[in-house]
Coordinates of C-alpha atoms and ligand atoms in Angstrom, one line a residue:
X215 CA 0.0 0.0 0.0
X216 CA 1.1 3.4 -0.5
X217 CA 0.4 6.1 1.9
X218 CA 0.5 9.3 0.3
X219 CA 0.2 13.0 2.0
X220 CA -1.4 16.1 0.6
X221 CA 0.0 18.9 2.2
X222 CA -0.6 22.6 2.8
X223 CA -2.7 25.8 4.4
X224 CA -6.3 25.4 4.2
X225 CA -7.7 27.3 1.3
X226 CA -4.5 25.6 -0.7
X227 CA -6.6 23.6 -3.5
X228 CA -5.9 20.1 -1.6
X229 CA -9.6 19.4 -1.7
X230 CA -9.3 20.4 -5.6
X231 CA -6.7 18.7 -6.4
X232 CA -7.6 15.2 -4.8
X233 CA -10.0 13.8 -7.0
X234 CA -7.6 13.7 -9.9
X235 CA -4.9 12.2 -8.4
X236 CA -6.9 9.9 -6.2
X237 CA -8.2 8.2 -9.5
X238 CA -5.1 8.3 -11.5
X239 CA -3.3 6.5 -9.1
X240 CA -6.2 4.1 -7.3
X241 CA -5.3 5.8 -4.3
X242 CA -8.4 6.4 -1.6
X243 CA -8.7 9.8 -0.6
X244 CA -9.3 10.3 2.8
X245 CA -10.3 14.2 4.2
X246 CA -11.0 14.3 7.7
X247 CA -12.6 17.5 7.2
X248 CA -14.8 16.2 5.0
X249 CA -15.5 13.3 7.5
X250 CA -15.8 15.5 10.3
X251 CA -18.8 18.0 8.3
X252 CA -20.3 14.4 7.2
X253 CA -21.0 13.5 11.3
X254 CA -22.0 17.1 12.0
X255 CA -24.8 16.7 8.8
X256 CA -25.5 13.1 10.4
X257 CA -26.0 14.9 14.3
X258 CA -23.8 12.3 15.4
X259 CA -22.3 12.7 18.9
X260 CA -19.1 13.0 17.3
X261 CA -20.1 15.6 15.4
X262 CA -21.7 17.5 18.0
X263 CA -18.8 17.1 19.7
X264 CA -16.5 18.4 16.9
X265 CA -19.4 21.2 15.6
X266 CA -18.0 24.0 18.3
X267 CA -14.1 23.4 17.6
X268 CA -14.4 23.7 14.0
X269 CA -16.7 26.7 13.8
X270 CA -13.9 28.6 15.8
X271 CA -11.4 27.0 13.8
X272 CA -9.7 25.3 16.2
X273 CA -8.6 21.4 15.7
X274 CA -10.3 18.5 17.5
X275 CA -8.4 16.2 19.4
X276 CA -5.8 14.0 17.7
X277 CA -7.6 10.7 19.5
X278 CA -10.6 11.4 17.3
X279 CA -9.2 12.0 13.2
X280 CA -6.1 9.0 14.2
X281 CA -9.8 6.6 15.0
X282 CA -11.7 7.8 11.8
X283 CA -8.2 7.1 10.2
X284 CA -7.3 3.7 11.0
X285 CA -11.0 2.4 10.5
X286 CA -10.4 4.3 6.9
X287 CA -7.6 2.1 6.2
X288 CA -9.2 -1.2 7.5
X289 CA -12.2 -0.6 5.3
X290 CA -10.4 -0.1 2.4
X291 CA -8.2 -3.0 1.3
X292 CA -8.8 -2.9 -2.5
X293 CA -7.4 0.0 -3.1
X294 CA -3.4 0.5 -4.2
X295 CA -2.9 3.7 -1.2
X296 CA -4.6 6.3 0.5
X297 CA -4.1 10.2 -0.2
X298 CA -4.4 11.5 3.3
X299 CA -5.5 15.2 3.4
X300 CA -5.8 17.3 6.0
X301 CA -4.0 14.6 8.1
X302 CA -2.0 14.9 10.3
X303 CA -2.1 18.4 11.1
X304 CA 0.1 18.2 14.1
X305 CA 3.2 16.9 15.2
X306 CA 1.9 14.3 17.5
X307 CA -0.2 12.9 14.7
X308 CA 1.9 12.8 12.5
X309 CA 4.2 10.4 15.4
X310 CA 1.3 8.8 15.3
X311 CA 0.6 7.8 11.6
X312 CA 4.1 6.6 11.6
X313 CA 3.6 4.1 14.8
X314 CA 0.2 3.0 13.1
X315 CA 1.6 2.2 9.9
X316 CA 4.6 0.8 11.7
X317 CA 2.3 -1.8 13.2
X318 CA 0.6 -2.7 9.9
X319 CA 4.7 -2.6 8.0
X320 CA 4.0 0.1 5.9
X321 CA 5.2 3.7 5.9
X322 CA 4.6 7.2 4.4
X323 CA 5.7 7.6 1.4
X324 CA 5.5 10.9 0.3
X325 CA 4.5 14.3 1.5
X326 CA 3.2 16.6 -1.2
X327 CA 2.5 20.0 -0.4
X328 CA 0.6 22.8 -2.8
X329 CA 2.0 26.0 -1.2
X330 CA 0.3 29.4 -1.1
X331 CA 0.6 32.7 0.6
X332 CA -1.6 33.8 3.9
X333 CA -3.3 36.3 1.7
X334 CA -4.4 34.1 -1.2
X335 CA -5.8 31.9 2.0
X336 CA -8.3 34.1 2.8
X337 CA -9.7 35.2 -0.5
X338 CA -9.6 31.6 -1.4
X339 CA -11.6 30.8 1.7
X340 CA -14.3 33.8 1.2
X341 CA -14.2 32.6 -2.3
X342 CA -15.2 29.2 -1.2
X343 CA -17.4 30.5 1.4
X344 CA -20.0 31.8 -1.6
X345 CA -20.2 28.3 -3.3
X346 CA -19.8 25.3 -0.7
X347 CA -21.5 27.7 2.5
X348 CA -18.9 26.0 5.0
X349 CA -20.0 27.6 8.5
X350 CA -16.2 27.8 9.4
X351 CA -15.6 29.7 5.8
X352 CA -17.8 32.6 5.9
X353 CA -16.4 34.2 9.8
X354 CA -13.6 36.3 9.3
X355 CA -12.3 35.7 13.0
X356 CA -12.9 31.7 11.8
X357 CA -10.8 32.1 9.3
X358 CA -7.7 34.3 11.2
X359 CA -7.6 31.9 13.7
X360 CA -7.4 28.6 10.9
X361 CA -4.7 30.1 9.9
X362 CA -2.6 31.1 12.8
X363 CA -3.6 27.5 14.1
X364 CA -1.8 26.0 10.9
X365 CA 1.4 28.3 11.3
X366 CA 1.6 27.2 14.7
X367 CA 0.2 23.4 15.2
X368 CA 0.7 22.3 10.9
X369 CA 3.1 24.1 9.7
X370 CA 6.1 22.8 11.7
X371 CA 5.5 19.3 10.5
X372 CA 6.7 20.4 7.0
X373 CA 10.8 20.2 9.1
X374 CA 9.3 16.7 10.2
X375 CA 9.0 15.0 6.7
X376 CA 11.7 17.1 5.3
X377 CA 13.5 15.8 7.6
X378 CA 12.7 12.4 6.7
X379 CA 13.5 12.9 3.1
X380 CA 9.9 12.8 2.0
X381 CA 8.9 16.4 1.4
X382 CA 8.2 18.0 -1.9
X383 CA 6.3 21.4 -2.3
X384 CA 4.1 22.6 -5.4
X385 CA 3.2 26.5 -5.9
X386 CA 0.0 26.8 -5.3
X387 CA 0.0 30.0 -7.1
X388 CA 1.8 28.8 -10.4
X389 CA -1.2 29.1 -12.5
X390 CA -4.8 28.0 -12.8
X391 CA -6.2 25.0 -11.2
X392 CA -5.2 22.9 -14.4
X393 CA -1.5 23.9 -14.1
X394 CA -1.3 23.3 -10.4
X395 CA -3.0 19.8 -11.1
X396 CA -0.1 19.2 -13.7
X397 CA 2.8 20.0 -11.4
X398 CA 1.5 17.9 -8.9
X399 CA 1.5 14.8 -11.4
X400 CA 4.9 16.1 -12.1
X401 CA 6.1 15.4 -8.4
X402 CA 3.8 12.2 -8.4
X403 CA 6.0 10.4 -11.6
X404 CA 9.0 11.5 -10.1
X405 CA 8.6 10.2 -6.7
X406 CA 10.1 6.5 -7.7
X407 CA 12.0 8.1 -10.0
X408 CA 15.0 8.0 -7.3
X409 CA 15.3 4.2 -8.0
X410 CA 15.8 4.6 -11.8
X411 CA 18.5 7.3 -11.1
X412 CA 20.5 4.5 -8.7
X413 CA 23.5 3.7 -10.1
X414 CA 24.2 0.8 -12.1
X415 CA 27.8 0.2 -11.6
X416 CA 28.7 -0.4 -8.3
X417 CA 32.3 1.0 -8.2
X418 CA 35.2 3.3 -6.2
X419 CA 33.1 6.2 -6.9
X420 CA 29.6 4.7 -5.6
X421 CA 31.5 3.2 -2.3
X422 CA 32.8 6.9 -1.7
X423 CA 29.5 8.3 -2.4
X424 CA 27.6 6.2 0.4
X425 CA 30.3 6.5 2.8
X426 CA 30.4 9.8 3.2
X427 CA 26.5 10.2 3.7
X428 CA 27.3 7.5 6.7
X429 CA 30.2 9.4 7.9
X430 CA 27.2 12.4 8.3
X431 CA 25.0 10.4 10.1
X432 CA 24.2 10.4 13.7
X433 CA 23.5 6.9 13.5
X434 CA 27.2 6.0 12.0
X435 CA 25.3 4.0 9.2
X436 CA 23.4 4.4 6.1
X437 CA 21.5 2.7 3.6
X438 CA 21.7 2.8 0.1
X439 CA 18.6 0.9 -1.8
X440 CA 19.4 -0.6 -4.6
X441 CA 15.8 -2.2 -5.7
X442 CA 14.1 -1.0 -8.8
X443 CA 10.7 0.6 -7.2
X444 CA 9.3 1.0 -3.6
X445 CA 7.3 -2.3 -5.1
X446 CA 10.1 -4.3 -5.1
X447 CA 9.5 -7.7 -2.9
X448 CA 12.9 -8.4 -2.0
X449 CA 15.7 -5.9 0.4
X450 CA 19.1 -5.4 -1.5
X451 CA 21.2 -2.8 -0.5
X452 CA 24.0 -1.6 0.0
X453 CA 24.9 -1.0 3.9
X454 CA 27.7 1.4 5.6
X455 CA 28.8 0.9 9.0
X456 CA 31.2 2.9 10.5
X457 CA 33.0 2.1 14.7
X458 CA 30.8 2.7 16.8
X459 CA 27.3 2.1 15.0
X460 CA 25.5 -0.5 17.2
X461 CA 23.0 -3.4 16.2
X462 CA 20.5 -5.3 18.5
X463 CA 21.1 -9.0 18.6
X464 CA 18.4 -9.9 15.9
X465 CA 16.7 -12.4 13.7
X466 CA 14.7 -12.3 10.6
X467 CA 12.1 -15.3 10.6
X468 CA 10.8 -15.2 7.0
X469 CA 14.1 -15.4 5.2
X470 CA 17.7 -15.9 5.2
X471 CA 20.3 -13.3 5.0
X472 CA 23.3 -12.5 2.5
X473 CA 25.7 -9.8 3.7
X474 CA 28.7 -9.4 1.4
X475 CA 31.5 -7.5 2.4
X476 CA 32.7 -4.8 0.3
X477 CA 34.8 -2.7 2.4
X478 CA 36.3 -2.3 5.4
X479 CA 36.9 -5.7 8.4
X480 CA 34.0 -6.5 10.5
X481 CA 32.4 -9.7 12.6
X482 CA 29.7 -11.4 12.2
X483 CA 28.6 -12.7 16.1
X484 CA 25.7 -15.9 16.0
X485 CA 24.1 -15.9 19.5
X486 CA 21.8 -18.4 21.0
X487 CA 18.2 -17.6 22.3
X488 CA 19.8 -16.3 25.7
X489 CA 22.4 -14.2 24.3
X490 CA 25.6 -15.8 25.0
X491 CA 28.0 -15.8 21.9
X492 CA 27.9 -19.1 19.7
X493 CA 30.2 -18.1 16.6
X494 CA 32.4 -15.5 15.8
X495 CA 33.1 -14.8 12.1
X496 CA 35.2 -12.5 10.8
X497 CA 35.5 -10.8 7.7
X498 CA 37.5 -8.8 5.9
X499 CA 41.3 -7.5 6.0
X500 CA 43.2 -10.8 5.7
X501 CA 40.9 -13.0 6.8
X502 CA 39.8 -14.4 3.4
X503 CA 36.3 -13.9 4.2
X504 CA 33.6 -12.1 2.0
X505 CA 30.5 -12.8 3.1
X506 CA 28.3 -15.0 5.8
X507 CA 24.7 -16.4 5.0
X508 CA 22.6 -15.9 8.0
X509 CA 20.2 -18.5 8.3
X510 CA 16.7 -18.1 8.7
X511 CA 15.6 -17.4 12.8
X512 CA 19.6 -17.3 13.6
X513 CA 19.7 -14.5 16.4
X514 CA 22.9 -12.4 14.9
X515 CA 24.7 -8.8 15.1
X516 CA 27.5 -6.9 13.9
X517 CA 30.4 -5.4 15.3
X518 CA 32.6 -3.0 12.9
X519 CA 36.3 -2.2 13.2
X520 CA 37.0 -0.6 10.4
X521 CA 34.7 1.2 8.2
X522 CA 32.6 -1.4 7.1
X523 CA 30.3 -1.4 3.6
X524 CA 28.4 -4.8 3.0
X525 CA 26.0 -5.9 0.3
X526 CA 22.9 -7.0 1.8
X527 CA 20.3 -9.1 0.5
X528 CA 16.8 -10.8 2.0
X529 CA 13.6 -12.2 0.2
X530 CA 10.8 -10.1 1.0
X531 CA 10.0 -6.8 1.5
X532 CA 11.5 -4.4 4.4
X533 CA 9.3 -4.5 7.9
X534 CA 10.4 -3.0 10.9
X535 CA 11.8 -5.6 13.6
X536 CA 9.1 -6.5 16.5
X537 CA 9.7 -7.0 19.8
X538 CA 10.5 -11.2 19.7
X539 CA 13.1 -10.5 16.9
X540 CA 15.0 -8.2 19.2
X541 CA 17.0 -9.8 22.3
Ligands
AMP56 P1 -10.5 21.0 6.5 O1 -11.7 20.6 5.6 O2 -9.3 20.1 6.2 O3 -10.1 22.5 6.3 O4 -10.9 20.8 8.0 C1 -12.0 21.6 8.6 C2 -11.8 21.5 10.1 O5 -11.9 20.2 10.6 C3 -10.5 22.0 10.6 O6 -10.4 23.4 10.8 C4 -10.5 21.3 12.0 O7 -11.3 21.9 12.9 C5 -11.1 19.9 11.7 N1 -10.0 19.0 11.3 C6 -9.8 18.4 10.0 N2 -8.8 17.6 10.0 C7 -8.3 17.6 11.3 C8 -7.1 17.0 11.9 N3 -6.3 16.2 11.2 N4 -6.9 17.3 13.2 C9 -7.7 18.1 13.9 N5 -8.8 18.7 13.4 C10 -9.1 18.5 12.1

């Protein structure tokens, strides 16, 4: 599944915009505003609830759009994504939506935000205002205080998914709605377009490449993806390890593990289900060792001595580790 973000101020075209790309790319579009007017119309007590804090413009509680959510995406299972808009709005939701898709092995895959300038929010919102009658449109306190709350509470996730590497911005004010439309397909096609710049050769040059963006990292490791596509059901990458850089004891229980040894001198430690060290392999600098295969359920980690830059390979797709694979 892909999980897709649409980004921006309210008043930015997201609604607009959605349709289009939600049927281009078989993605579900999900607005919790929308959702939110829809139990309002129906008197529901969540929508009673909700009425008073969006008629001031305020948000309602992050408990309430993450349930609406998550039943959203266990309804939906024939669908290839979901284009989330107007969630998350905050930081903690965002947190959130990461640990709920965590839990279900997927991730976000992209943010993509239409950008436009405080001004052109409120005439787009009085604009609105005349043809949809939204109560929370037509007050011009309303709308002040919609858009201080997304400078304040929205606006700082945009250093979250940047952050990430997943954020990509569209002027909102580039043109007409049709040209806006088209630089968002823009951004769409070239989202898995990293893959197809990866490079094909694997030389001196890449090696250098990817361990310098290690030697950057807090985490004294990087990885460097070398499927075809975010579809790809199989893990082969390229993996830096510099001193220092520390892996949990671990297992992988669906498939066994290739790690090829590239550069740099390094062990590879098999434990037993307590912990306590049951082989010690090491690789590289005159060892005459390459490369280990690390059978499937065998509780394993690394330790690095030199500057370390394996191949790595697994059948099926990346999942984060749960708790029994951890020791
Ligand atoms: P929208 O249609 O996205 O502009 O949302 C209209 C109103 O619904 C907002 O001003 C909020 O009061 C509420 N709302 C929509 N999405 C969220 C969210 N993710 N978190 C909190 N409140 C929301």
């Amino acid at each position: 599944m892909k999980y897709y973000i649409l980004f921006g101020p309210p008043g930015a075209g997201k609604g607009t915009q959605a349709g289009a790309i939600s049927e281009k790319y078989n993605l579900k579009h999900i607005s919790t505003g929308e959702m939110l007017r829809n139990e309002i119309a129906a008197g529901t007590e969540l929508g009673k609830q909700a009425k008073e804090l969006i008629d001031a413009g305020n948000l309602v509680p992050d408990s309430v759009v993450e349930g609406m959510i998550e039943s959203t995406f266990n309804n939906n299972k024939n669908v290839a994504g979901f284009l989330l808009d107007g969630f998350p709005r905050t930081l903690g939701q965002a947190v959130d939506l990461d640990e709920m898709l965590a839990r279900r092995g997927e991730k976000v895959n992209a943010v993509i935000s239409i950008m436009i300038k405080d001004e052109t929010i409120k005439q787009r919102i009085q604009h609105r205002a005349e043809i949809e009658g939204r109560a929370d449109d037509a007050n011009e306190e309303t709308i002040k205080n919609r858009i201080a709350t997304y400078h304040k509470q929205t606006e700082p996730l945009i250093t979250y998914y940047k952050n990430a590497g997943k954020y990509q911005e569209v002027d909102g004010e580039c043109g007409g709605i049709e040209d806006v439309r088209k630089a968002m397909f823009r951004v769409f096609k070239g989202i898995d377009r990293k893959f197809m710049e990866r490079q094909v050769v694997l030389d001196d040059s890449l090696l250098d490449k990817v361990q310098m963006l290690a030697q950057e990292s807090p985490r004294l490791r990087m990885n460097y993806d070398l499927r075809n596509s975010e579809d790809d059901q199989s893990q082969r990458m390229l993996n830096v390890m510099l001193p220092g850089t520390h892996t949990t004891i671990h297992k992988h229980n669906l498939s066994s593990e290739t790690v090829m040894l590239m550069r740099g001198k390094m062990d590879t430690v098999f434990y037993n289900n307590k912990g306590v060290e049951m082989q010690r392999i090491h690789m590289g600098g005159d060892t005459g060792v390459f490369g280990v295969n690390i059978p499937k359920g065998q509780w394993h980690t690394f330790e690095v001595y030199d500057l370390s830059i394996i191949f790595m390979a697994q059948d099926g797709p990346w999942s984060p580790l749960s708790k029994e694979n951890m020791l």
